[in-house]
């Protein structure tokens, strides 16, 4: 508990341009949760270098992501949005937790297997211990809840196991975090292959709607979205393309699939795709306007970065110091 509220932690990597999937599945929920919980949202740049990055691009993307968090509606005075690399406690706790995590556990992580297959020329130790750094992120803030997508559930389970193991040895040091699973229907699929999730690292730019796409691009991508050869707007598993467009439309408008089926009964795919495009454009417009505004306000963004790094450090340090004492590191002389 901080300020009488339960604590929430989540983070995103700045490894590409954010998509509508990241927005509907994560960012939008983060904003909705930020009144109820004491929130920490990291731009997890230390995780990003497990894959080789161009330094200037990483720096730029990390800043853009920070700005997008705010543009999407997070109030940085309330939710602590910060760069992971500015809070050195993450690296320090990760080291300690490495010594309480088994090779066997890490070898079972499917993300490690997937990413090492994809980057066979750079299977580094950081990629292997990625979940331990993620555990440190969560445990440093004594988070009660962690909103994550299905792909991160295995990492969260590992976090719980390591925290429990540590608590069994040293007493109640860490809060055991719970996953926070958002509403179903928030999983947005690729516009070009609706059996695959929309992903910021997809090589085909037509597969994803990016949060900063201009209205013409959004309309074009929606019109070109892959659908079946039928023409009825039905929310059916047999029609993954239309199913996905209905999910997108619902995520943008707050409507229910049955309502959408009725609304577009007998109107055909062409008209429906236009409506989806327009709904996305309308939803993203205020975000894009705020983003453009914030990009111009360097002093404000710099202030947020500095203040929140200090705020996050204060909380993180308390946990780190406690852990260091528990494992037997000598007290600091003051
Ligand atoms: P990458 O392509 O780099 O793996 P990604 O687009 O899949 O990235 P992540 O960085 O893994 O996104 O995830 C950031 C957050 O966005 C997570 O909480 C994840 O669950 C959510 N998310 C990502 N893609 C989608 C999607 N298509 N639908 C709903 N939520 C998503
Ligand atoms: N691994 C996550 C990003 C991430 C995270 C976290 C999410 C890093 N640390 C802590 C929740 C809590 C991802 O790739 N989506």
mmCIF file with all atom_site columns, N, CA, C and O and ligand atoms in Angstrom, residues 9-13 44 47 84 111 115 130 133-134 137-138 146-148 151-152 155, ligand 2:
data_model
loop_
_atom_site.group_PDB
_atom_site.id
_atom_site.type_symbol
_atom_site.label_atom_id
_atom_site.label_alt_id
_atom_site.label_comp_id
_atom_site.label_asym_id
_atom_site.label_entity_id
_atom_site.label_seq_id
_atom_site.pdbx_PDB_ins_code
_atom_site.Cartn_x
_atom_site.Cartn_y
_atom_site.Cartn_z
_atom_site.occupancy
_atom_site.B_iso_or_equiv
_atom_site.pdbx_formal_charge
_atom_site.auth_seq_id
_atom_site.auth_comp_id
_atom_site.auth_asym_id
_atom_site.auth_atom_id
_atom_site.pdbx_PDB_model_num
ATOM   1  N N   . UNK A 1 9   ? 2.234  -2.056  -11.033 1.00 0.00 ? 9   UNK A N   1
ATOM   2  C CA  . UNK A 1 9   ? 3.428  -1.818  -11.848 1.00 0.00 ? 9   UNK A CA  1
ATOM   3  C C   . UNK A 1 9   ? 3.215  -2.400  -13.230 1.00 0.00 ? 9   UNK A C   1
ATOM   4  O O   . UNK A 1 9   ? 2.704  -3.511  -13.379 1.00 0.00 ? 9   UNK A O   1
ATOM   5  N N   . UNK A 1 10  ? 3.612  -1.646  -14.257 1.00 0.00 ? 10  UNK A N   1
ATOM   6  C CA  . UNK A 1 10  ? 3.719  -2.239  -15.586 1.00 0.00 ? 10  UNK A CA  1
ATOM   7  C C   . UNK A 1 10  ? 4.753  -1.468  -16.398 1.00 0.00 ? 10  UNK A C   1
ATOM   8  O O   . UNK A 1 10  ? 5.198  -0.399  -15.976 1.00 0.00 ? 10  UNK A O   1
ATOM   9  N N   . UNK A 1 11  ? 5.118  -2.044  -17.508 1.00 0.00 ? 11  UNK A N   1
ATOM   10 C CA  . UNK A 1 11  ? 6.132  -1.383  -18.318 1.00 0.00 ? 11  UNK A CA  1
ATOM   11 C C   . UNK A 1 11  ? 6.028  -1.793  -19.768 1.00 0.00 ? 11  UNK A C   1
ATOM   12 O O   . UNK A 1 11  ? 5.385  -2.795  -20.098 1.00 0.00 ? 11  UNK A O   1
ATOM   13 N N   . UNK A 1 12  ? 6.640  -0.983  -20.608 1.00 0.00 ? 12  UNK A N   1
ATOM   14 C CA  . UNK A 1 12  ? 6.660  -1.281  -22.042 1.00 0.00 ? 12  UNK A CA  1
ATOM   15 C C   . UNK A 1 12  ? 8.036  -0.999  -22.592 1.00 0.00 ? 12  UNK A C   1
ATOM   16 O O   . UNK A 1 12  ? 8.707  -0.076  -22.127 1.00 0.00 ? 12  UNK A O   1
ATOM   17 N N   . UNK A 1 13  ? 8.421  -1.792  -23.552 1.00 0.00 ? 13  UNK A N   1
ATOM   18 C CA  . UNK A 1 13  ? 9.716  -1.570  -24.180 1.00 0.00 ? 13  UNK A CA  1
ATOM   19 C C   . UNK A 1 13  ? 9.574  -0.572  -25.315 1.00 0.00 ? 13  UNK A C   1
ATOM   20 O O   . UNK A 1 13  ? 8.564  -0.571  -26.013 1.00 0.00 ? 13  UNK A O   1
ATOM   21 N N   . UNK A 1 44  ? 10.861 0.575   -20.134 1.00 0.00 ? 44  UNK A N   1
ATOM   22 C CA  . UNK A 1 44  ? 11.870 -0.391  -19.689 1.00 0.00 ? 44  UNK A CA  1
ATOM   23 C C   . UNK A 1 44  ? 13.011 -0.512  -20.712 1.00 0.00 ? 44  UNK A C   1
ATOM   24 O O   . UNK A 1 44  ? 13.160 -1.514  -21.408 1.00 0.00 ? 44  UNK A O   1
ATOM   25 N N   . UNK A 1 47  ? 15.571 -3.462  -20.566 1.00 0.00 ? 47  UNK A N   1
ATOM   26 C CA  . UNK A 1 47  ? 15.160 -4.700  -21.237 1.00 0.00 ? 47  UNK A CA  1
ATOM   27 C C   . UNK A 1 47  ? 15.449 -4.634  -22.740 1.00 0.00 ? 47  UNK A C   1
ATOM   28 O O   . UNK A 1 47  ? 15.726 -5.646  -23.370 1.00 0.00 ? 47  UNK A O   1
ATOM   29 N N   . UNK A 1 84  ? 13.406 3.186   -16.689 1.00 0.00 ? 84  UNK A N   1
ATOM   30 C CA  . UNK A 1 84  ? 14.001 2.125   -15.856 1.00 0.00 ? 84  UNK A CA  1
ATOM   31 C C   . UNK A 1 84  ? 15.499 2.372   -15.643 1.00 0.00 ? 84  UNK A C   1
ATOM   32 O O   . UNK A 1 84  ? 16.017 2.211   -14.536 1.00 0.00 ? 84  UNK A O   1
ATOM   33 N N   . UNK A 1 111 ? 9.510  -17.106 -24.070 1.00 0.00 ? 111 UNK A N   1
ATOM   34 C CA  . UNK A 1 111 ? 9.989  -15.910 -24.761 1.00 0.00 ? 111 UNK A CA  1
ATOM   35 C C   . UNK A 1 111 ? 11.485 -16.017 -25.053 1.00 0.00 ? 111 UNK A C   1
ATOM   36 O O   . UNK A 1 111 ? 11.945 -15.595 -26.113 1.00 0.00 ? 111 UNK A O   1
ATOM   37 N N   . UNK A 1 115 ? 12.879 -15.748 -28.709 1.00 0.00 ? 115 UNK A N   1
ATOM   38 C CA  . UNK A 1 115 ? 13.798 -14.668 -29.077 1.00 0.00 ? 115 UNK A CA  1
ATOM   39 C C   . UNK A 1 115 ? 15.168 -15.212 -29.431 1.00 0.00 ? 115 UNK A C   1
ATOM   40 O O   . UNK A 1 115 ? 15.865 -14.639 -30.270 1.00 0.00 ? 115 UNK A O   1
ATOM   41 N N   . UNK A 1 130 ? 16.432 -11.949 -18.676 1.00 0.00 ? 130 UNK A N   1
ATOM   42 C CA  . UNK A 1 130 ? 15.396 -10.916 -18.883 1.00 0.00 ? 130 UNK A CA  1
ATOM   43 C C   . UNK A 1 130 ? 14.271 -11.008 -17.834 1.00 0.00 ? 130 UNK A C   1
ATOM   44 O O   . UNK A 1 130 ? 13.889 -10.001 -17.224 1.00 0.00 ? 130 UNK A O   1
ATOM   45 N N   . UNK A 1 133 ? 15.144 -9.448  -14.399 1.00 0.00 ? 133 UNK A N   1
ATOM   46 C CA  . UNK A 1 133 ? 15.062 -7.983  -14.369 1.00 0.00 ? 133 UNK A CA  1
ATOM   47 C C   . UNK A 1 133 ? 13.594 -7.554  -14.274 1.00 0.00 ? 133 UNK A C   1
ATOM   48 O O   . UNK A 1 133 ? 13.252 -6.621  -13.541 1.00 0.00 ? 133 UNK A O   1
ATOM   49 N N   . UNK A 1 134 ? 12.746 -8.279  -14.957 1.00 0.00 ? 134 UNK A N   1
ATOM   50 C CA  . UNK A 1 134 ? 11.314 -7.963  -14.895 1.00 0.00 ? 134 UNK A CA  1
ATOM   51 C C   . UNK A 1 134 ? 10.782 -8.206  -13.474 1.00 0.00 ? 134 UNK A C   1
ATOM   52 O O   . UNK A 1 134 ? 9.976  -7.413  -12.961 1.00 0.00 ? 134 UNK A O   1
ATOM   53 N N   . UNK A 1 137 ? 11.784 -5.291  -11.388 1.00 0.00 ? 137 UNK A N   1
ATOM   54 C CA  . UNK A 1 137 ? 10.906 -4.133  -11.659 1.00 0.00 ? 137 UNK A CA  1
ATOM   55 C C   . UNK A 1 137 ? 9.690  -4.186  -10.745 1.00 0.00 ? 137 UNK A C   1
ATOM   56 O O   . UNK A 1 137 ? 9.324  -3.205  -10.087 1.00 0.00 ? 137 UNK A O   1
ATOM   57 N N   . UNK A 1 138 ? 9.065  -5.330  -10.752 1.00 0.00 ? 138 UNK A N   1
ATOM   58 C CA  . UNK A 1 138 ? 7.775  -5.494  -10.063 1.00 0.00 ? 138 UNK A CA  1
ATOM   59 C C   . UNK A 1 138 ? 7.964  -5.484  -8.545  1.00 0.00 ? 138 UNK A C   1
ATOM   60 O O   . UNK A 1 138 ? 7.234  -4.811  -7.817  1.00 0.00 ? 138 UNK A O   1
ATOM   61 N N   . UNK A 1 146 ? -0.210 -6.422  -11.559 1.00 0.00 ? 146 UNK A N   1
ATOM   62 C CA  . UNK A 1 146 ? 0.619  -6.176  -12.735 1.00 0.00 ? 146 UNK A CA  1
ATOM   63 C C   . UNK A 1 146 ? -0.215 -6.470  -13.982 1.00 0.00 ? 146 UNK A C   1
ATOM   64 O O   . UNK A 1 146 ? -0.490 -7.635  -14.285 1.00 0.00 ? 146 UNK A O   1
ATOM   65 N N   . UNK A 1 147 ? -0.669 -5.435  -14.682 1.00 0.00 ? 147 UNK A N   1
ATOM   66 C CA  . UNK A 1 147 ? -1.373 -5.715  -15.925 1.00 0.00 ? 147 UNK A CA  1
ATOM   67 C C   . UNK A 1 147 ? -0.390 -6.178  -17.001 1.00 0.00 ? 147 UNK A C   1
ATOM   68 O O   . UNK A 1 147 ? 0.571  -5.466  -17.288 1.00 0.00 ? 147 UNK A O   1
ATOM   69 N N   . UNK A 1 148 ? -0.603 -7.357  -17.516 1.00 0.00 ? 148 UNK A N   1
ATOM   70 C CA  . UNK A 1 148 ? 0.261  -7.884  -18.593 1.00 0.00 ? 148 UNK A CA  1
ATOM   71 C C   . UNK A 1 148 ? -0.583 -8.669  -19.576 1.00 0.00 ? 148 UNK A C   1
ATOM   72 O O   . UNK A 1 148 ? -1.653 -9.177  -19.234 1.00 0.00 ? 148 UNK A O   1
ATOM   73 N N   . UNK A 1 151 ? 1.214  -13.221 -23.111 1.00 0.00 ? 151 UNK A N   1
ATOM   74 C CA  . UNK A 1 151 ? 2.594  -13.638 -23.396 1.00 0.00 ? 151 UNK A CA  1
ATOM   75 C C   . UNK A 1 151 ? 3.538  -13.402 -22.205 1.00 0.00 ? 151 UNK A C   1
ATOM   76 O O   . UNK A 1 151 ? 4.604  -13.985 -22.143 1.00 0.00 ? 151 UNK A O   1
ATOM   77 N N   . UNK A 1 152 ? 3.142  -12.550 -21.279 1.00 0.00 ? 152 UNK A N   1
ATOM   78 C CA  . UNK A 1 152 ? 4.019  -12.241 -20.140 1.00 0.00 ? 152 UNK A CA  1
ATOM   79 C C   . UNK A 1 152 ? 3.620  -12.988 -18.864 1.00 0.00 ? 152 UNK A C   1
ATOM   80 O O   . UNK A 1 152 ? 4.260  -12.836 -17.819 1.00 0.00 ? 152 UNK A O   1
ATOM   81 N N   . UNK A 1 155 ? 6.342  -15.032 -17.215 1.00 0.00 ? 155 UNK A N   1
ATOM   82 C CA  . UNK A 1 155 ? 7.310  -14.212 -16.475 1.00 0.00 ? 155 UNK A CA  1
ATOM   83 C C   . UNK A 1 155 ? 6.745  -13.785 -15.121 1.00 0.00 ? 155 UNK A C   1
ATOM   84 O O   . UNK A 1 155 ? 7.475  -13.696 -14.139 1.00 0.00 ? 155 UNK A O   1
HETATM 85 N N1  . LIG B 2 .   ? 8.389  -7.822  -20.590 1.00 0.00 ? 2   LIG B N1  1
HETATM 86 C C1  . LIG B 2 .   ? 7.311  -6.894  -20.790 1.00 0.00 ? 2   LIG B C1  1
HETATM 87 C C2  . LIG B 2 .   ? 7.710  -5.486  -20.407 1.00 0.00 ? 2   LIG B C2  1
HETATM 88 C C3  . LIG B 2 .   ? 8.019  -5.394  -18.952 1.00 0.00 ? 2   LIG B C3  1
HETATM 89 C C4  . LIG B 2 .   ? 7.078  -5.470  -17.889 1.00 0.00 ? 2   LIG B C4  1
HETATM 90 C C5  . LIG B 2 .   ? 7.847  -5.344  -16.692 1.00 0.00 ? 2   LIG B C5  1
HETATM 91 C C6  . LIG B 2 .   ? 5.704  -5.627  -17.847 1.00 0.00 ? 2   LIG B C6  1
HETATM 92 C C7  . LIG B 2 .   ? 9.246  -5.242  -18.389 1.00 0.00 ? 2   LIG B C7  1
HETATM 93 N N2  . LIG B 2 .   ? 9.137  -5.205  -17.038 1.00 0.00 ? 2   LIG B N2  1
HETATM 94 C C8  . LIG B 2 .   ? 7.230  -5.398  -15.451 1.00 0.00 ? 2   LIG B C8  1
HETATM 95 C C9  . LIG B 2 .   ? 5.098  -5.663  -16.587 1.00 0.00 ? 2   LIG B C9  1
HETATM 96 C C10 . LIG B 2 .   ? 5.858  -5.564  -15.413 1.00 0.00 ? 2   LIG B C10 1
HETATM 97 C C11 . LIG B 2 .   ? 6.904  -6.925  -22.254 1.00 0.00 ? 2   LIG B C11 1
HETATM 98 O O1  . LIG B 2 .   ? 7.702  -7.232  -23.085 1.00 0.00 ? 2   LIG B O1  1
HETATM 99 N N3  . LIG B 2 .   ? 5.663  -6.586  -22.531 1.00 0.00 ? 2   LIG B N3  1
#
